PDB file of C-alpha atoms in Angstrom:
ATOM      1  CA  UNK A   1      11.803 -15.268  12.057  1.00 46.00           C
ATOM      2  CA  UNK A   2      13.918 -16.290  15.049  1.00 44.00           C
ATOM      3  CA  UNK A   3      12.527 -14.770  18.507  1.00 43.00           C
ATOM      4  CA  UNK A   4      16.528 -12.489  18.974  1.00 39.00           C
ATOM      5  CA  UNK A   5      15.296 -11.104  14.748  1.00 47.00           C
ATOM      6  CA  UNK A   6      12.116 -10.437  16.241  1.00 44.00           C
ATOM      7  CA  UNK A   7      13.173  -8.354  19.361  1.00 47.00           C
ATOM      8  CA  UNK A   8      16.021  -6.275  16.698  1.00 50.00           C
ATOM      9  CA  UNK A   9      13.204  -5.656  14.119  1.00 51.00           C
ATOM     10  CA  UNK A  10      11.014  -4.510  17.483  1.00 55.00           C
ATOM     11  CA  UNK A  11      13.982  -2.595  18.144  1.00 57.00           C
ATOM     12  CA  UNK A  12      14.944  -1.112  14.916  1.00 74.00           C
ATOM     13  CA  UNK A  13      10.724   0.186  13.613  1.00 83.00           C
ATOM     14  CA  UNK A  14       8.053   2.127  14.688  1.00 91.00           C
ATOM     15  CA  UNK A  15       4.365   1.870  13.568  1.00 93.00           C
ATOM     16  CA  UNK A  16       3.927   4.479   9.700  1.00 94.00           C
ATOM     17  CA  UNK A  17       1.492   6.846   9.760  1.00 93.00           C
ATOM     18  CA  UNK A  18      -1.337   8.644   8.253  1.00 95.00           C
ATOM     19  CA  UNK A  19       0.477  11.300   6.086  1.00 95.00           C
ATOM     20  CA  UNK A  20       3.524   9.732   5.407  1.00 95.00           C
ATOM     21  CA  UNK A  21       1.647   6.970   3.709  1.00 95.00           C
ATOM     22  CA  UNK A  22      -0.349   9.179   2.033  1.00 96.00           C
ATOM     23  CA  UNK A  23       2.798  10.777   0.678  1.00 96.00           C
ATOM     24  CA  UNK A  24       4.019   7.322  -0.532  1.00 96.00           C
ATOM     25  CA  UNK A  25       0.593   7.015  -2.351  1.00 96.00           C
ATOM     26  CA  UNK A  26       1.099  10.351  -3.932  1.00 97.00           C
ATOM     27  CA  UNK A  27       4.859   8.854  -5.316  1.00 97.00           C
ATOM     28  CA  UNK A  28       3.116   5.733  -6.303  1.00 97.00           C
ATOM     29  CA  UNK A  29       0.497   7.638  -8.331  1.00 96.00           C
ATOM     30  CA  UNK A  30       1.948  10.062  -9.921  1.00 98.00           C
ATOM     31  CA  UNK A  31       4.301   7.189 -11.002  1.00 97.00           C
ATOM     32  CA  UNK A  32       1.555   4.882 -12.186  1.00 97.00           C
ATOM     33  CA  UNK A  33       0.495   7.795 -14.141  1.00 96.00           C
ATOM     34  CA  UNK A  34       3.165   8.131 -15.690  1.00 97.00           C
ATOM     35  CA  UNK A  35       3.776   4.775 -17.268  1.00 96.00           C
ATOM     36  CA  UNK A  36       0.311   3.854 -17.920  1.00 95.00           C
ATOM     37  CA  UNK A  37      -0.664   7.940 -19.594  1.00 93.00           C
ATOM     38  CA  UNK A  38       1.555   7.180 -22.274  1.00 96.00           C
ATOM     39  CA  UNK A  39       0.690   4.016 -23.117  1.00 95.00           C
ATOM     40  CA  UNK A  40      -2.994   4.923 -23.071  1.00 92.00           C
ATOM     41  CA  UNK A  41      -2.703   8.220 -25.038  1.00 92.00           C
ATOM     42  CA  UNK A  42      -0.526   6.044 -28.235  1.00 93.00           C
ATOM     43  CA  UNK A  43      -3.472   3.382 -28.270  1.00 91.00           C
ATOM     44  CA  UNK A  44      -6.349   6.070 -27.988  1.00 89.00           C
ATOM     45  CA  UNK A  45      -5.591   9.263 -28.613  1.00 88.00           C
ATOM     46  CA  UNK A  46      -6.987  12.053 -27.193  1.00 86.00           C
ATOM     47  CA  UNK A  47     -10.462  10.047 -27.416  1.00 84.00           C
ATOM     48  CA  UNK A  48      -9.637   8.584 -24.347  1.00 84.00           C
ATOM     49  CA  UNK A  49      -9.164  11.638 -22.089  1.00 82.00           C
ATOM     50  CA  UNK A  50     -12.351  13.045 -23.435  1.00 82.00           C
ATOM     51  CA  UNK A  51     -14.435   9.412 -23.183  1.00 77.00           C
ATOM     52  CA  UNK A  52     -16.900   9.452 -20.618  1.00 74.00           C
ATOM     53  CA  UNK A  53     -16.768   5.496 -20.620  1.00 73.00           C
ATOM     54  CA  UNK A  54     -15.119   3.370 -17.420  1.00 73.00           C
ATOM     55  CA  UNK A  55     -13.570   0.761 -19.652  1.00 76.00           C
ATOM     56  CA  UNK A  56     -12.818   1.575 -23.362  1.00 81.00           C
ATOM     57  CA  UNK A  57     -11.164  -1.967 -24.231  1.00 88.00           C
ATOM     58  CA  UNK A  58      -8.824  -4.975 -23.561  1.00 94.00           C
ATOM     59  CA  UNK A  59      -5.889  -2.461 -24.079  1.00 93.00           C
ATOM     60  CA  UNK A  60      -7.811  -0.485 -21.682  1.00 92.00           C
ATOM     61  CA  UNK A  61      -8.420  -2.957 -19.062  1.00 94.00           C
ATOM     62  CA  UNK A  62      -5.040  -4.113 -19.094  1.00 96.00           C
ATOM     63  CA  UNK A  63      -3.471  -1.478 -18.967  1.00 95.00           C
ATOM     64  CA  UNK A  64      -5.414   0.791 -16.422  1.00 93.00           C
ATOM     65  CA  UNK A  65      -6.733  -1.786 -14.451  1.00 93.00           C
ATOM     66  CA  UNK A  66      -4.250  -5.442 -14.647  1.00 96.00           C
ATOM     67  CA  UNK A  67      -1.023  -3.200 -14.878  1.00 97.00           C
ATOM     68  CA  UNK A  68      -1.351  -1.851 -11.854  1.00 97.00           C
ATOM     69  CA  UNK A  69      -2.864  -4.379  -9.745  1.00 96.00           C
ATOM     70  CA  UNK A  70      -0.402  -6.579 -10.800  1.00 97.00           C
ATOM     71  CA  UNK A  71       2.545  -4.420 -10.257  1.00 97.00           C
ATOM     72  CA  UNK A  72       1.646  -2.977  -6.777  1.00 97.00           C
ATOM     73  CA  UNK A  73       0.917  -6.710  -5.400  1.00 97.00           C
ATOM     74  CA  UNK A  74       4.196  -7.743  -6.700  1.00 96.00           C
ATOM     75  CA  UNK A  75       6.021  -4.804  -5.387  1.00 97.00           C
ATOM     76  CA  UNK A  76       4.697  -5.883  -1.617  1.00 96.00           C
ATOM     77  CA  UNK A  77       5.615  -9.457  -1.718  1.00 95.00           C
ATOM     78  CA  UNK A  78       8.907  -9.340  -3.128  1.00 95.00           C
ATOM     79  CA  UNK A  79      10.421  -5.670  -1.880  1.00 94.00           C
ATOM     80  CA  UNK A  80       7.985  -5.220   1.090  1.00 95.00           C
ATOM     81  CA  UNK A  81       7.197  -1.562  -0.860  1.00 96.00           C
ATOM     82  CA  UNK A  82       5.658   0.102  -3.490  1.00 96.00           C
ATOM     83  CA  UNK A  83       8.577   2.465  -5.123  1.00 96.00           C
ATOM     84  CA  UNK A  84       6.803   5.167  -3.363  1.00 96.00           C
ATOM     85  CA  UNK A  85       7.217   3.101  -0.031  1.00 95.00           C
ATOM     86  CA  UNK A  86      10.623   2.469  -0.643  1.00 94.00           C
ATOM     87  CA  UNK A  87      11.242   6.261  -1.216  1.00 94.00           C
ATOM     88  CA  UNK A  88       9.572   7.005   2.399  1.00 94.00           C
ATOM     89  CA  UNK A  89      11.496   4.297   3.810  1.00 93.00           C
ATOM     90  CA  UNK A  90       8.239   2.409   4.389  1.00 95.00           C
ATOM     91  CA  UNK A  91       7.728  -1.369   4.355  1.00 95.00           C
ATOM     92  CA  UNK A  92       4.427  -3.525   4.550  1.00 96.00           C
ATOM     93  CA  UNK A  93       4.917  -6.428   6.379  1.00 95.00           C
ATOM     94  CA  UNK A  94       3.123  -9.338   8.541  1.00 95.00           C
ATOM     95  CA  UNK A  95       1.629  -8.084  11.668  1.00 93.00           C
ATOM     96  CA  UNK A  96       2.858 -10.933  13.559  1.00 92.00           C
ATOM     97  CA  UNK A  97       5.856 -11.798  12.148  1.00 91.00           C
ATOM     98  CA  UNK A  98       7.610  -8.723  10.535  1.00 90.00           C
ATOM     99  CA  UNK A  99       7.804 -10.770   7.257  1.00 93.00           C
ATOM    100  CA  UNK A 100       7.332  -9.694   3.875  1.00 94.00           C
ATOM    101  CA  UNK A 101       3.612 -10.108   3.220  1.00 96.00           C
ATOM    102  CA  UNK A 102       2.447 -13.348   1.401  1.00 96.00           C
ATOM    103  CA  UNK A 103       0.278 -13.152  -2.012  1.00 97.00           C
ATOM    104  CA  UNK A 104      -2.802 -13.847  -0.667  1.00 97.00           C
ATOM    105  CA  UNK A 105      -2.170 -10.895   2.095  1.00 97.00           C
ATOM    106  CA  UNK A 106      -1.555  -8.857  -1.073  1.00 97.00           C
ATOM    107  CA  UNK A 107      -4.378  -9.470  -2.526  1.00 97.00           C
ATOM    108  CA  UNK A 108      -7.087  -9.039  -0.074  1.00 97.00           C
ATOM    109  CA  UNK A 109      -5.002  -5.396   1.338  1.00 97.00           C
ATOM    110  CA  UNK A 110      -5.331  -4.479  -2.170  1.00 97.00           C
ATOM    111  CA  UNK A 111      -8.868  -5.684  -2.825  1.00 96.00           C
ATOM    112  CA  UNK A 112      -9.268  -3.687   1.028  1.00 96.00           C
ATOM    113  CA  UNK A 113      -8.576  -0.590  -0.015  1.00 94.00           C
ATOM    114  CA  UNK A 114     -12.061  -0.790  -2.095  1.00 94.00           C
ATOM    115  CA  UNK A 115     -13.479  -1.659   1.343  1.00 94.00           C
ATOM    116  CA  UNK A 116     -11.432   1.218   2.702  1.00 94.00           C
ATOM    117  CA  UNK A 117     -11.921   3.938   0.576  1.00 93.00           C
ATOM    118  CA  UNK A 118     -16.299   3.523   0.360  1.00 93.00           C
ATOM    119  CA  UNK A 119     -17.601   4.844   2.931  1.00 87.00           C
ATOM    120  CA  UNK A 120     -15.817   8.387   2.636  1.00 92.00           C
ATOM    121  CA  UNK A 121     -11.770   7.314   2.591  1.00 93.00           C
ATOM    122  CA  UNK A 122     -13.067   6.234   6.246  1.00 93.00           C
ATOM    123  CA  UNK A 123     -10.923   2.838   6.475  1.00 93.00           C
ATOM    124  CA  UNK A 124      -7.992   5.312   5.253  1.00 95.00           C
ATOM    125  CA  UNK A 125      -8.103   7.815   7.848  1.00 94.00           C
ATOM    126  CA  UNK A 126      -8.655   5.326  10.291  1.00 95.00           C
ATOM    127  CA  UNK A 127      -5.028   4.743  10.322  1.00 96.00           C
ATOM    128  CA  UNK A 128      -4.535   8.487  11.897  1.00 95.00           C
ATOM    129  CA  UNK A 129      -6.411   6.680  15.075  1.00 94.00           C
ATOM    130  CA  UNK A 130      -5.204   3.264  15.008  1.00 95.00           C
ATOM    131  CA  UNK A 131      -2.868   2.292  17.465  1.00 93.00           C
ATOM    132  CA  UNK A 132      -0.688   0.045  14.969  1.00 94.00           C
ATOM    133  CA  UNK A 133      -1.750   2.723  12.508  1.00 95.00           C
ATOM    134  CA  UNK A 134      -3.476  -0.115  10.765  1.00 96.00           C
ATOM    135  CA  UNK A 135      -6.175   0.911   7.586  1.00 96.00           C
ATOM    136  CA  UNK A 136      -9.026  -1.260   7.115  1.00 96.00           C
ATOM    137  CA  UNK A 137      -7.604  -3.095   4.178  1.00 96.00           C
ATOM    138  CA  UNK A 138      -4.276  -3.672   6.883  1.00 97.00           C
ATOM    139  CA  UNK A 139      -6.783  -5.528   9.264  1.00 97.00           C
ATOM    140  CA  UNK A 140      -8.317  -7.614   6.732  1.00 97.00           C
ATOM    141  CA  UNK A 141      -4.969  -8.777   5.243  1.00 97.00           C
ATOM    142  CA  UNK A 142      -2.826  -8.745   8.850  1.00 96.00           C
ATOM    143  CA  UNK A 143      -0.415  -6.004   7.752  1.00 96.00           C
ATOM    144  CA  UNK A 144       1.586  -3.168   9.194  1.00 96.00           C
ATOM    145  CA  UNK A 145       3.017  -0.338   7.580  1.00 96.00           C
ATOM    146  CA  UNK A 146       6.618   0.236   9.639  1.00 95.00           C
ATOM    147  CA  UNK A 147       9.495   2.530   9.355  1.00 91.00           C
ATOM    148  CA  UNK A 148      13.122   3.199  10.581  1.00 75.00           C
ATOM    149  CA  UNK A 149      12.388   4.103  14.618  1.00 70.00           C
ATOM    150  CA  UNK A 150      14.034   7.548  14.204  1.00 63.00           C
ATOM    151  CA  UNK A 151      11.001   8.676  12.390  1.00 54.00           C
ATOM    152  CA  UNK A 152       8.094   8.073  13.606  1.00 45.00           C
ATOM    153  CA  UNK A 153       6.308   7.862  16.960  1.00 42.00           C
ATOM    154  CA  UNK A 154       4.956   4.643  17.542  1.00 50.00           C
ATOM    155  CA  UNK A 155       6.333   1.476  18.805  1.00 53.00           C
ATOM    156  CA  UNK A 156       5.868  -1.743  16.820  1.00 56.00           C
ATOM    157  CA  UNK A 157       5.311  -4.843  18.703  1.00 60.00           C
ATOM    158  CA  UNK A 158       5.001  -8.323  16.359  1.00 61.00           C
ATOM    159  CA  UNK A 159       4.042 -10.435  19.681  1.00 62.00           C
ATOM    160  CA  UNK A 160       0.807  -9.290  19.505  1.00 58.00           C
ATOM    161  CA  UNK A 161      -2.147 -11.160  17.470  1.00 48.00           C
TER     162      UNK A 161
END
């Protein structure tokens, strides 16, 4: 990105928050749920709501597990957004570049949230303190969260490392 796209995209977004994201995981959920339910329910049956097991099968494992790792990592490198992103008008980009976020950064945001969510959601609420409202798994893959300025508070500055 040229340094004049730089200073508009300074220009144009502001650092995403704490509950806004936390609405766009909500979206994402709910939505994850409602593909993968489905599919779950016609290979299992009820037997699967009522299995105490982590992992019932391939099916299983693709579906609950591959599915949705797969789809949410695609989502960020090639729309910037998870659907419930785009819905909150929230993209995930480079930190230092404002560009759409590369697979490997994909990968080890999504493999942060595990590193995130352990010790009590901390590395999630983090982002409520954060000055680039950055989770754990953001730092580890160099990531921002941004929106349209109008809507949120913070200012978003891609010059910094």
């Amino acid at each position: 990105m040229g340094s004049m796209e730089m200073e508009n995209l300074h220009d144009s977004y502001k650092y995403s928050g704490f509950w806004i994201r936390m609405v766009a995981t909500l979206i994402d959920s709910v939505l994850m749920m409602l593909i993968t339910m489905p599919l779950l329910y016609s290979i299992y049956g009820t037997s699967y709501f009522d299995s105490a097991g982590a992992f019932l099968g391939v099916p299983d494992l693709l579906i609950s597990y591959v599915f949705p790792i797969s789809v949410t990592i695609l989502f960020w490198v090639y729309k910037s957004a998870t659907p419930g992103k785009m819905a909150m008008k929230l993209k995930v980009v480079d930190a230092k570049t404002g560009n759409p976020p590369s697979i490997q950064q994909s990968i080890i945001r999504y493999v942060g949230y595990f590193v995130a969510f352990i010790p009590l959601f901390l590395g999630v609420i983090w982002i409520a303190w954060d000055r680039k409202k950055q989770g754990w798994h953001d730092k580890m893959a160099g990531t921002v969260v941004i929106r349209a300025q109008n809507n949120v508070v913070e200012d978003v500055d891609f010059s910094e490392a």
